[in-house]
Coordinates of C-alpha atoms and ligand atoms in Angstrom, one line a residue:
T1 CA 0.0 0.0 -0.1
P2 CA 1.3 3.4 -0.9
A3 CA 1.9 5.8 1.9
T4 CA 0.9 9.4 2.2
S5 CA 3.3 11.5 3.9
P6 CA 2.5 14.7 5.9
G7 CA 1.2 17.5 3.6
T8 CA -0.1 16.1 0.4
E9 CA 3.1 14.5 -0.8
L10 CA 2.2 11.0 -2.2
V11 CA 4.6 8.2 -2.0
F12 CA 4.8 5.3 -4.2
P13 CA 6.1 1.9 -3.0
P14 CA 9.5 0.8 -3.7
G15 CA 9.7 -1.4 -6.8
F16 CA 6.9 0.4 -8.6
V17 CA 7.6 0.4 -12.3
W18 CA 8.2 3.8 -13.9
G19 CA 8.3 3.7 -17.6
A20 CA 7.4 5.2 -21.1
A21 CA 5.8 3.5 -23.9
T22 CA 6.0 3.5 -27.7
A23 CA 4.8 1.1 -30.6
A24 CA 6.9 0.0 -33.5
F25 CA 4.9 1.4 -36.4
Q26 CA 4.5 4.8 -34.6
I27 CA 8.3 5.4 -34.1
E28 CA 10.6 3.2 -36.1
G29 CA 10.4 4.3 -39.8
A30 CA 12.8 2.3 -42.0
A31 CA 9.8 0.7 -43.4
A32 CA 11.6 -1.1 -46.3
E33 CA 14.9 -1.8 -44.6
D34 CA 16.5 -5.1 -43.6
G35 CA 13.6 -7.3 -45.0
R36 CA 10.6 -5.7 -43.5
V37 CA 7.6 -6.2 -45.5
P38 CA 4.5 -3.9 -45.7
S39 CA 2.0 -4.0 -42.8
I40 CA -1.7 -3.1 -43.0
W41 CA -0.7 0.5 -41.8
D42 CA 1.7 0.9 -44.7
T43 CA -1.2 0.1 -47.0
F44 CA -3.7 2.2 -45.2
C45 CA -1.5 5.2 -45.2
R46 CA -1.8 5.1 -49.0
V47 CA -5.6 5.2 -49.1
P48 CA -6.5 8.8 -50.0
G49 CA -8.0 10.5 -46.9
A50 CA -7.3 7.8 -44.5
V51 CA -4.6 9.5 -42.5
A52 CA -4.2 13.3 -41.9
N53 CA -1.9 15.0 -44.5
G54 CA -1.3 11.7 -46.2
D55 CA 1.3 11.0 -43.5
T56 CA 3.1 7.6 -43.5
G57 CA 5.3 5.6 -41.3
D58 CA 8.1 5.5 -43.8
V59 CA 10.5 7.6 -41.5
A60 CA 8.4 8.4 -38.4
C61 CA 10.9 9.1 -35.5
D62 CA 13.6 7.2 -37.3
H63 CA 13.9 5.2 -34.2
Y64 CA 15.2 2.3 -36.1
H65 CA 18.4 4.2 -36.6
R66 CA 18.3 6.5 -33.5
W67 CA 17.4 3.9 -30.9
P68 CA 20.7 4.4 -29.0
E69 CA 19.9 8.1 -28.6
D70 CA 16.4 7.2 -27.3
V71 CA 17.7 4.7 -24.9
A72 CA 20.2 7.3 -23.7
L73 CA 17.3 9.7 -23.2
M74 CA 15.4 7.3 -21.1
A75 CA 18.4 6.5 -19.1
D76 CA 19.0 10.2 -18.5
L77 CA 15.3 10.6 -17.4
G78 CA 16.0 7.7 -14.9
L79 CA 13.2 5.6 -16.3
G80 CA 13.3 1.9 -15.0
A81 CA 11.2 0.3 -17.9
Y82 CA 10.4 0.8 -21.6
R83 CA 7.4 -0.7 -23.2
F84 CA 7.8 -1.1 -27.0
S85 CA 6.4 -3.3 -29.6
T86 CA 8.0 -5.7 -32.1
A87 CA 7.0 -5.3 -35.7
W88 CA 5.6 -8.6 -37.1
P89 CA 6.4 -7.6 -40.6
R90 CA 10.0 -7.3 -39.8
I91 CA 10.2 -10.6 -38.0
C92 CA 7.9 -13.1 -40.0
P93 CA 7.3 -11.5 -43.5
E94 CA 5.5 -14.7 -44.4
P95 CA 4.0 -17.5 -42.4
G96 CA 6.8 -20.1 -41.9
T97 CA 9.6 -17.6 -42.5
V98 CA 11.9 -15.7 -40.1
N99 CA 13.9 -12.6 -40.9
R100 CA 17.0 -12.7 -38.8
A101 CA 18.0 -9.0 -39.6
G102 CA 14.6 -7.9 -38.2
L103 CA 15.1 -10.0 -34.9
D104 CA 18.7 -8.6 -34.6
F105 CA 17.3 -5.0 -34.4
Y106 CA 15.2 -5.9 -31.3
S107 CA 18.1 -7.8 -29.9
R108 CA 20.4 -4.8 -30.0
L109 CA 17.6 -2.7 -28.6
V110 CA 17.0 -5.1 -25.7
D111 CA 20.8 -5.3 -25.0
G112 CA 21.0 -1.5 -25.1
L113 CA 18.2 -1.2 -22.5
L114 CA 19.6 -3.8 -20.2
E115 CA 23.0 -2.1 -20.3
R116 CA 21.3 1.1 -19.1
G117 CA 19.3 -0.7 -16.4
I118 CA 16.1 -0.3 -18.2
E119 CA 13.7 -3.3 -18.1
P120 CA 12.3 -4.2 -21.6
W121 CA 8.5 -4.6 -21.7
L122 CA 7.7 -6.2 -25.0
T123 CA 4.3 -6.1 -26.7
L124 CA 4.1 -8.4 -29.7
Y125 CA 1.2 -6.9 -31.4
H126 CA 0.5 -3.1 -31.6
W127 CA -1.7 -3.1 -34.8
D128 CA 1.0 -3.7 -37.6
L129 CA -0.5 -7.0 -39.2
P130 CA 1.7 -8.0 -42.2
Q131 CA -0.5 -7.0 -45.2
S132 CA 0.0 -10.5 -46.7
L133 CA -2.0 -11.9 -43.7
E134 CA -4.7 -9.4 -44.2
D135 CA -4.9 -10.5 -47.9
R136 CA -5.8 -13.9 -46.5
G137 CA -8.6 -12.5 -44.3
G138 CA -6.6 -10.7 -41.5
W139 CA -8.0 -11.0 -38.0
A140 CA -11.4 -12.0 -39.4
S141 CA -9.8 -15.2 -40.3
R142 CA -9.2 -18.0 -37.7
E143 CA -5.9 -18.8 -39.5
T144 CA -4.3 -15.7 -38.3
V145 CA -4.4 -17.1 -34.7
D146 CA -1.9 -19.7 -35.4
H147 CA 0.3 -17.4 -37.5
F148 CA 0.4 -15.1 -34.5
V149 CA 1.4 -17.9 -32.1
E150 CA 4.2 -18.9 -34.5
Y151 CA 5.5 -15.3 -34.5
A152 CA 5.2 -15.0 -30.8
L153 CA 7.4 -18.2 -30.5
V154 CA 9.9 -16.9 -32.9
V155 CA 10.3 -13.6 -30.8
Q156 CA 10.5 -15.5 -27.6
G157 CA 13.2 -17.8 -29.1
A158 CA 15.3 -14.9 -30.0
L159 CA 14.8 -12.6 -27.0
G160 CA 13.4 -14.8 -24.3
D161 CA 16.8 -15.1 -22.5
R162 CA 16.6 -11.3 -21.8
V163 CA 13.0 -10.2 -21.9
R164 CA 10.9 -11.2 -18.9
R165 CA 7.8 -9.1 -19.5
W166 CA 5.6 -10.1 -22.4
T167 CA 2.4 -8.5 -23.7
T168 CA 0.6 -10.3 -26.4
L169 CA -1.7 -7.6 -27.7
N170 CA -2.2 -3.9 -27.4
E171 CA -5.8 -2.8 -27.3
P172 CA -7.6 -5.6 -29.2
W173 CA -10.6 -3.4 -29.1
C174 CA -8.9 -0.9 -31.5
S175 CA -7.8 -3.7 -33.8
A176 CA -11.2 -5.3 -34.0
F177 CA -13.5 -2.4 -33.9
L178 CA -11.7 0.7 -35.4
G179 CA -10.0 -1.7 -38.0
Y180 CA -12.9 -3.8 -39.1
A181 CA -16.2 -2.1 -38.0
G182 CA -15.6 1.8 -37.9
G183 CA -12.8 1.8 -40.5
Q184 CA -10.9 4.6 -38.9
H185 CA -7.8 2.3 -38.5
A186 CA -6.1 -0.1 -40.9
P187 CA -7.3 -2.3 -42.6
G188 CA -10.2 0.2 -43.0
R189 CA -12.9 -2.4 -43.3
Q190 CA -16.5 -1.7 -42.2
E191 CA -17.9 -5.1 -41.7
P192 CA -19.5 -5.9 -38.4
A193 CA -19.3 -9.6 -38.8
A194 CA -15.5 -9.3 -39.5
A195 CA -15.1 -7.0 -36.6
V196 CA -16.7 -9.4 -34.1
G197 CA -14.7 -12.2 -35.8
A198 CA -11.5 -10.2 -35.2
L199 CA -12.5 -9.6 -31.5
H200 CA -12.8 -13.4 -31.0
H201 CA -9.6 -14.3 -33.0
L202 CA -7.5 -11.7 -31.3
L203 CA -8.5 -13.0 -27.9
L204 CA -7.9 -16.6 -29.0
A205 CA -4.5 -15.5 -30.3
H206 CA -3.7 -14.0 -27.0
G207 CA -4.7 -17.0 -25.0
R208 CA -3.1 -19.5 -27.2
A209 CA 0.3 -17.6 -27.4
V210 CA 0.4 -17.1 -23.6
T211 CA -0.1 -21.0 -23.3
A212 CA 2.5 -21.7 -25.8
M213 CA 5.2 -19.2 -24.5
R214 CA 4.5 -20.4 -20.9
A215 CA 5.3 -24.0 -22.0
V216 CA 8.7 -22.6 -23.3
D217 CA 9.3 -20.5 -20.3
P218 CA 7.2 -20.7 -17.1
T219 CA 9.4 -18.1 -15.3
A220 CA 8.5 -15.1 -17.5
D221 CA 5.6 -12.9 -17.0
Y222 CA 2.8 -12.8 -19.6
G223 CA -0.2 -10.4 -20.0
I224 CA -2.4 -8.4 -22.2
T225 CA -3.1 -4.8 -22.6
L226 CA -6.6 -3.6 -22.8
N227 CA -7.9 0.0 -23.4
M228 CA -10.5 0.8 -20.7
S229 CA -12.8 3.7 -20.0
V230 CA -15.6 4.7 -17.6
F231 CA -19.1 5.5 -18.9
D232 CA -21.6 7.5 -17.0
P233 CA -25.2 8.0 -17.8
A234 CA -25.7 11.5 -19.0
D235 CA -28.9 11.5 -17.0
P236 CA -28.5 9.0 -14.0
G237 CA -32.3 9.2 -13.6
S238 CA -33.0 8.0 -17.2
P239 CA -33.1 4.2 -17.4
A240 CA -32.4 4.4 -21.1
D241 CA -29.2 6.4 -20.4
V242 CA -28.2 3.9 -17.7
A243 CA -28.7 1.1 -20.1
A244 CA -26.7 3.0 -22.8
A245 CA -23.7 3.4 -20.3
D246 CA -23.9 -0.2 -19.4
R247 CA -23.9 -1.2 -23.1
E248 CA -20.8 0.9 -23.8
D249 CA -19.0 -0.5 -20.8
A250 CA -20.0 -4.2 -22.1
L251 CA -18.7 -3.3 -25.6
L252 CA -15.5 -1.7 -24.7
N253 CA -14.3 -3.0 -21.3
R254 CA -16.2 -6.2 -20.4
V255 CA -16.2 -7.9 -23.8
F256 CA -12.4 -8.1 -23.5
A257 CA -11.8 -8.3 -19.7
E258 CA -14.3 -11.0 -19.1
P259 CA -13.2 -13.6 -21.7
V260 CA -9.6 -13.1 -20.6
L261 CA -10.2 -13.2 -16.9
L262 CA -13.5 -15.0 -16.4
G263 CA -13.6 -17.1 -19.5
R264 CA -17.0 -15.9 -20.8
Y265 CA -18.5 -13.1 -23.1
P266 CA -20.8 -10.7 -21.3
Q267 CA -24.4 -11.2 -22.4
V268 CA -25.0 -7.6 -23.0
A269 CA -22.4 -7.4 -25.6
L270 CA -23.6 -10.6 -27.3
D271 CA -27.1 -9.1 -27.4
A272 CA -25.7 -5.9 -28.9
Y273 CA -23.9 -7.9 -31.6
A274 CA -27.0 -10.1 -32.2
S275 CA -29.0 -6.9 -32.7
V276 CA -27.1 -6.4 -36.0
G277 CA -27.0 -10.1 -36.7
V278 CA -23.4 -10.9 -35.8
A279 CA -21.8 -13.2 -33.2
P280 CA -18.3 -14.2 -32.2
P281 CA -17.4 -17.5 -34.0
V282 CA -16.7 -19.5 -30.9
H283 CA -15.6 -23.1 -31.3
D284 CA -15.8 -25.7 -28.4
G285 CA -12.8 -24.9 -25.9
D286 CA -12.1 -21.5 -27.3
L287 CA -13.2 -19.7 -24.0
A288 CA -10.8 -21.9 -22.0
E289 CA -8.0 -21.1 -24.3
I290 CA -8.7 -17.3 -24.1
A291 CA -8.9 -17.6 -20.3
A292 CA -5.2 -19.0 -20.0
P293 CA -3.9 -17.7 -16.7
I294 CA -1.9 -14.3 -17.1
D295 CA 0.6 -12.6 -14.8
F296 CA -0.5 -9.1 -15.1
L297 CA -3.2 -7.0 -16.8
G298 CA -2.1 -3.9 -18.7
I299 CA -4.6 -1.1 -18.7
N300 CA -4.5 1.9 -21.1
Y301 CA -6.6 4.8 -19.8
Y302 CA -7.0 8.2 -21.6
N303 CA -10.6 9.4 -20.8
G304 CA -14.1 8.6 -19.8
A305 CA -17.4 9.8 -21.3
A306 CA -21.0 10.7 -20.4
V307 CA -23.4 8.9 -22.6
T308 CA -27.1 9.0 -23.6
A309 CA -29.5 6.9 -25.6
Q310 CA -31.2 10.1 -27.0
R311 CA -29.3 12.0 -29.7
P312 CA -28.7 15.3 -28.0
T313 CA -29.1 18.7 -29.6
T314 CA -25.8 20.4 -30.4
D315 CA -26.8 23.6 -28.3
S316 CA -27.7 22.0 -25.1
A317 CA -25.4 19.1 -25.1
M318 CA -22.0 20.3 -26.4
P319 CA -21.3 23.8 -24.8
T320 CA -17.7 23.4 -26.0
G321 CA -18.9 23.4 -29.6
A322 CA -17.6 20.0 -30.1
P323 CA -19.6 18.0 -32.5
V324 CA -22.3 15.6 -31.1
E325 CA -20.8 12.2 -31.8
R326 CA -21.9 8.7 -31.6
T327 CA -19.5 7.0 -29.3
T328 CA -16.9 4.8 -30.9
S329 CA -17.2 1.9 -28.6
S330 CA -19.7 0.2 -30.8
P331 CA -19.4 1.4 -34.4
S332 CA -22.1 -0.4 -36.3
V333 CA -22.0 -3.3 -34.0
A334 CA -25.1 -2.5 -32.0
A335 CA -28.4 -1.4 -33.4
D336 CA -29.1 1.1 -30.6
P337 CA -26.9 4.1 -31.0
V338 CA -25.2 5.7 -28.0
W339 CA -24.1 9.4 -28.0
S340 CA -21.5 11.1 -25.8
V341 CA -22.3 14.4 -24.4
S342 CA -20.1 17.1 -23.0
R343 CA -19.8 17.6 -19.3
G344 CA -17.8 20.8 -19.7
L345 CA -14.6 19.0 -18.7
P346 CA -11.2 20.3 -20.1
R347 CA -10.3 18.5 -23.3
T348 CA -7.1 17.5 -24.9
A349 CA -6.0 18.3 -28.5
M350 CA -7.8 14.8 -29.3
D351 CA -10.9 16.3 -28.0
W352 CA -10.9 13.7 -25.2
E353 CA -12.1 14.7 -21.8
V354 CA -9.6 15.1 -19.0
Q355 CA -10.9 13.0 -16.3
P356 CA -8.3 11.7 -13.9
D357 CA -10.8 10.2 -11.5
G358 CA -12.0 7.8 -14.3
L359 CA -8.5 6.3 -14.0
R360 CA -9.0 5.7 -10.3
R361 CA -12.4 4.1 -11.0
V362 CA -11.1 1.9 -13.9
L363 CA -8.3 0.6 -11.7
E364 CA -10.5 0.0 -8.7
R365 CA -13.0 -1.8 -10.8
A366 CA -10.6 -3.9 -12.7
H367 CA -9.2 -5.0 -9.3
T368 CA -12.5 -5.7 -7.8
D369 CA -14.3 -7.4 -10.7
W370 CA -11.5 -9.2 -12.6
T371 CA -7.9 -9.2 -11.4
G372 CA -8.1 -8.9 -7.6
P373 CA -9.9 -12.2 -7.0
A374 CA -7.2 -14.0 -9.2
G375 CA -4.3 -12.3 -7.5
I376 CA -3.3 -10.7 -10.7
P377 CA -1.5 -7.3 -10.5
I378 CA -2.3 -4.4 -12.9
H379 CA 0.0 -2.1 -14.8
V380 CA -1.0 1.1 -16.3
T381 CA 0.6 0.5 -19.7
E382 CA -0.4 3.8 -21.3
N383 CA -1.7 7.1 -20.1
G384 CA -1.0 10.5 -21.6
A385 CA -2.3 13.5 -23.6
A386 CA -2.0 15.3 -26.9
Y387 CA -1.5 18.9 -26.7
D388 CA -0.4 21.5 -29.3
D389 CA 2.9 22.3 -27.7
D390 CA 4.9 25.6 -28.1
V391 CA 8.7 25.7 -28.2
A392 CA 10.0 28.5 -26.0
P393 CA 12.7 30.8 -27.3
D394 CA 15.3 29.0 -25.2
G395 CA 14.3 25.8 -27.0
S396 CA 12.4 24.3 -24.0
V397 CA 9.0 22.9 -24.3
P398 CA 6.8 24.1 -21.5
D399 CA 3.9 21.7 -21.8
A400 CA 2.1 22.6 -18.6
D401 CA -1.2 21.0 -19.8
R402 CA 0.5 17.5 -20.5
T403 CA 2.5 17.8 -17.0
A404 CA -0.7 18.5 -15.1
Y405 CA -2.4 15.7 -17.0
I406 CA 0.2 13.2 -16.0
L407 CA 0.6 14.3 -12.6
E408 CA -3.2 14.3 -11.9
H409 CA -3.4 10.8 -13.3
L410 CA -0.6 9.7 -11.0
R411 CA -2.6 11.0 -8.1
A412 CA -5.6 8.9 -9.4
V413 CA -3.3 5.8 -9.6
H414 CA -2.0 6.5 -6.0
A415 CA -5.6 6.8 -4.9
A416 CA -6.7 3.4 -6.4
M417 CA -3.7 1.9 -4.8
G418 CA -4.9 3.4 -1.6
S419 CA -8.2 1.7 -1.8
G420 CA -6.6 -1.6 -2.5
A421 CA -6.1 -1.9 -6.2
D422 CA -2.9 -4.0 -6.9
V423 CA -1.3 -1.5 -9.3
R424 CA 2.5 -2.1 -9.8
G425 CA 3.6 0.4 -12.6
Y426 CA 2.9 3.2 -14.8
F427 CA 4.0 4.0 -18.4
A428 CA 3.6 7.4 -19.8
W429 CA 2.3 7.4 -23.3
S430 CA 4.5 8.3 -25.1
L431 CA 8.1 8.6 -24.9
L432 CA 8.3 10.5 -28.2
D433 CA 5.9 12.5 -30.3
N434 CA 5.1 10.0 -33.0
F435 CA 2.8 8.7 -35.8
E436 CA -0.6 9.2 -34.1
W437 CA -2.3 6.6 -36.5
A438 CA -5.2 8.3 -38.4
Y439 CA -3.9 11.7 -37.2
G440 CA -0.5 11.3 -38.6
Y441 CA 2.0 13.6 -37.1
E442 CA -0.6 16.2 -36.3
K443 CA -1.1 15.1 -32.6
R444 CA 1.7 15.1 -30.2
F445 CA 1.6 12.6 -27.2
G446 CA 5.4 12.7 -26.5
I447 CA 7.0 13.7 -23.3
V448 CA 10.0 14.3 -25.5
R449 CA 9.4 16.5 -28.5
V450 CA 10.4 15.4 -31.9
D451 CA 11.1 17.9 -34.6
F452 CA 9.8 16.0 -37.8
D453 CA 12.1 18.0 -40.0
T454 CA 15.3 17.5 -38.2
L455 CA 14.3 14.4 -36.0
E456 CA 15.8 16.3 -33.1
R457 CA 14.6 15.1 -29.7
T458 CA 13.9 17.6 -26.9
P459 CA 12.6 16.5 -23.4
K460 CA 9.5 18.5 -22.6
D461 CA 8.8 19.9 -19.1
S462 CA 6.5 16.9 -18.7
A463 CA 9.5 14.5 -19.2
H464 CA 11.4 16.3 -16.5
A465 CA 8.4 16.5 -14.0
F466 CA 7.7 12.7 -14.7
A467 CA 11.3 11.8 -14.3
R468 CA 11.4 13.4 -11.0
V469 CA 8.5 11.2 -9.8
A470 CA 10.0 8.2 -11.2
R471 CA 13.4 8.8 -9.6
T472 CA 12.0 9.7 -6.2
G473 CA 8.8 7.7 -6.1
R474 CA 7.3 10.9 -4.6
L475 CA 4.7 13.3 -6.0
G476 CA 4.7 16.6 -4.2
E477 CA 2.6 19.5 -4.4
E478 CA 3.3 20.6 -8.0
P479 CA 1.0 23.4 -9.0
R480 CA -2.0 22.0 -10.9
G481 CA -2.1 23.1 -14.4
G482 CA 0.9 25.4 -13.8
T483 CA 4.5 25.3 -14.6
V484 CA 6.5 22.5 -12.9
V485 CA 10.2 23.4 -12.6
P486 CA 12.4 20.3 -13.1
Ligands
LIG501 C1 -3.7 4.2 -27.7 O1 -5.0 4.0 -28.2 C2 -2.8 3.5 -28.6 O2 -2.3 2.2 -27.9 C3 -1.6 4.3 -29.0 O3 -1.0 3.6 -30.1 C4 -2.0 5.6 -29.3 O4 -1.1 6.4 -29.9 C5 -2.7 6.4 -28.2 O5 -3.5 5.6 -27.5 C6 -3.1 7.7 -28.4 O6 -4.2 7.7 -29.2 O7 -13.6 9.9 -28.4 O8 -14.1 9.9 -26.1 O9 -15.0 8.1 -27.6 C7 -6.0 4.9 -27.7 C8 -7.4 4.3 -27.7 C9 -9.6 4.5 -28.1 C10 -8.7 6.0 -26.6 C11 -10.7 5.4 -28.4 C12 -9.8 7.0 -26.9 C13 -12.0 7.2 -27.8 C14 -12.3 8.3 -26.8 N1 -8.4 5.2 -27.8 N2 -11.0 6.3 -27.3 S1 -14.0 9.1 -27.3

C-alpha cells in the first residue's frame, strides 16, 4: 500500500515500475529496410483521406536508426522500464519464414536497454499486421491465430533469454472495431461480422500464445493490454441512459476483460452484436484457451465519457462546440446508438475529456471485478495526452497541460492503490511525439518533442516532471495546471 506523508506528498512503494511506452509502427520508420514487408498500416496510409496530411510511417521518428539516442534519453530521465512493440512484418514476413535481420534489431535494442538498467517490456502486437495476412482475411480469419502464435514463439526464441515481461496484444478493441467496423484504422474495413470475428480471433491468439510461450518458459510474465474507459449515464435518472452506459461498458471493457479473466463473453455485448445479426465465431474450447492464466493485466486509460441513448441537440449538449458524436465503442456493431455528451470538462487536442478520477475508477473496478480475485497485478501500460505544444525561445517545451495531465493521473493511480487496487507500474504514453495513427504527425503525445524535419529530440517539461516522480517515487505539491520546474 502506498503511503501518504504529511502534507499532500504522495509516496509510491519501492519497486513500482516507472516507464514510457511506444509502438513499432509509430516510431521506427525504416519501413523497407532489412527485409521488413508492408503492414496493413503501410497500405492504409496510402488510401486517400485515411490518414491526416497523407502522412506515413516511412520515416516516423527514425527510431530504427536513432534507438541508441532514445535509450540514452530514457536513461537520463531515470526511467526503469520501456514498453515497446516488435514489428511482426520485420520478423515473420510470411508465415513459416523468419527474418534474422529484423530480430537482430530488437536484440540490439534489448541489450542497449539492459546495459542502461532499463527493463524491456515487449508487446508482440501493436496493430501492424503483415499485409500478406490481411490479404488472407486478416483478423477476421481464424488462420491468423496460429500465425500469431508462431510469430510469438519466434520472438520469444530470440529474446526470451533477456525479456521477462511479455504482452501479447495492445488494445484489441482498436484492432477489431476501429479496424474492421468503424474503418478509422487499418485495414479500414466496415464489416460488423468481420469485426466481431476479429475480436474473437484476437482473444484466441492472445490465450493460445500465452499458453505456448509459458510452455517454453514458465518463469517469465505474460499479460495483455486492454484499453479501458468509464461511461456515466448523461442523466442518471434515465433508465435508457443507464442502459446505454452499461452497453458501452460491455462493448469496450467487459467484452475483453471477461473472456480473458473470467472465461465468458458478457451477455449485454452478445445481445448488442445479435441486434445487427453477428456473433463471435466461438468453437468448443475457445473460451478456456482465451482464459489462460496471465501474470498481469495492462490497462491503457485516456478518458471517460458521459453517454445518452437520445441524440442530444448540439446547443444543449455540447457547450464546448464539439460535434455531437456517436460513441466509438460500438461502431456499427449495435443497433441502438449511444451518444456522448459534453460535461464541460477540459479536453485535450484529441478532444478527449480530461477525467483523472476515471482512471481511479477503472483501476479499482478492474481489481474488484477481474484481477483482484485471481491475485493478478495491474500495470497502467499507457496514459497521456496530446496537446499543441509551443517551443519556448530558449528551446524548452513548457507543456504545462500535459504535465498536469500526467501528475493528476498519477494521483489517481495512487488513490486507487490506497483503496486496495494492486497497481504495480505506470508507463507514460508516449516517450516520443510520433505517428498518431489516423491523425498522422498532427497530434503530439510525447513527453519528448520530436522535430519531424530534423528528427531532433527535446525532453519537454512533462518529461522532467515525470522523471522526478520516477526517480524519487514521490509526488509533491506541484501546482496543478501550472508550470513545473524540473
Ligand atoms: C492508444 O489508443 C494506442 O495504444 C496508442 O498507439 C495511441 O497512440 C494512443 O492511445 C493515443 O491515441 O472519443 O471519447 O470516444 C487509444 C485508444 C480508443 C482512446 C478510443 C480514446 C475514444 C475516446 N483510444 N478512445 S472518445
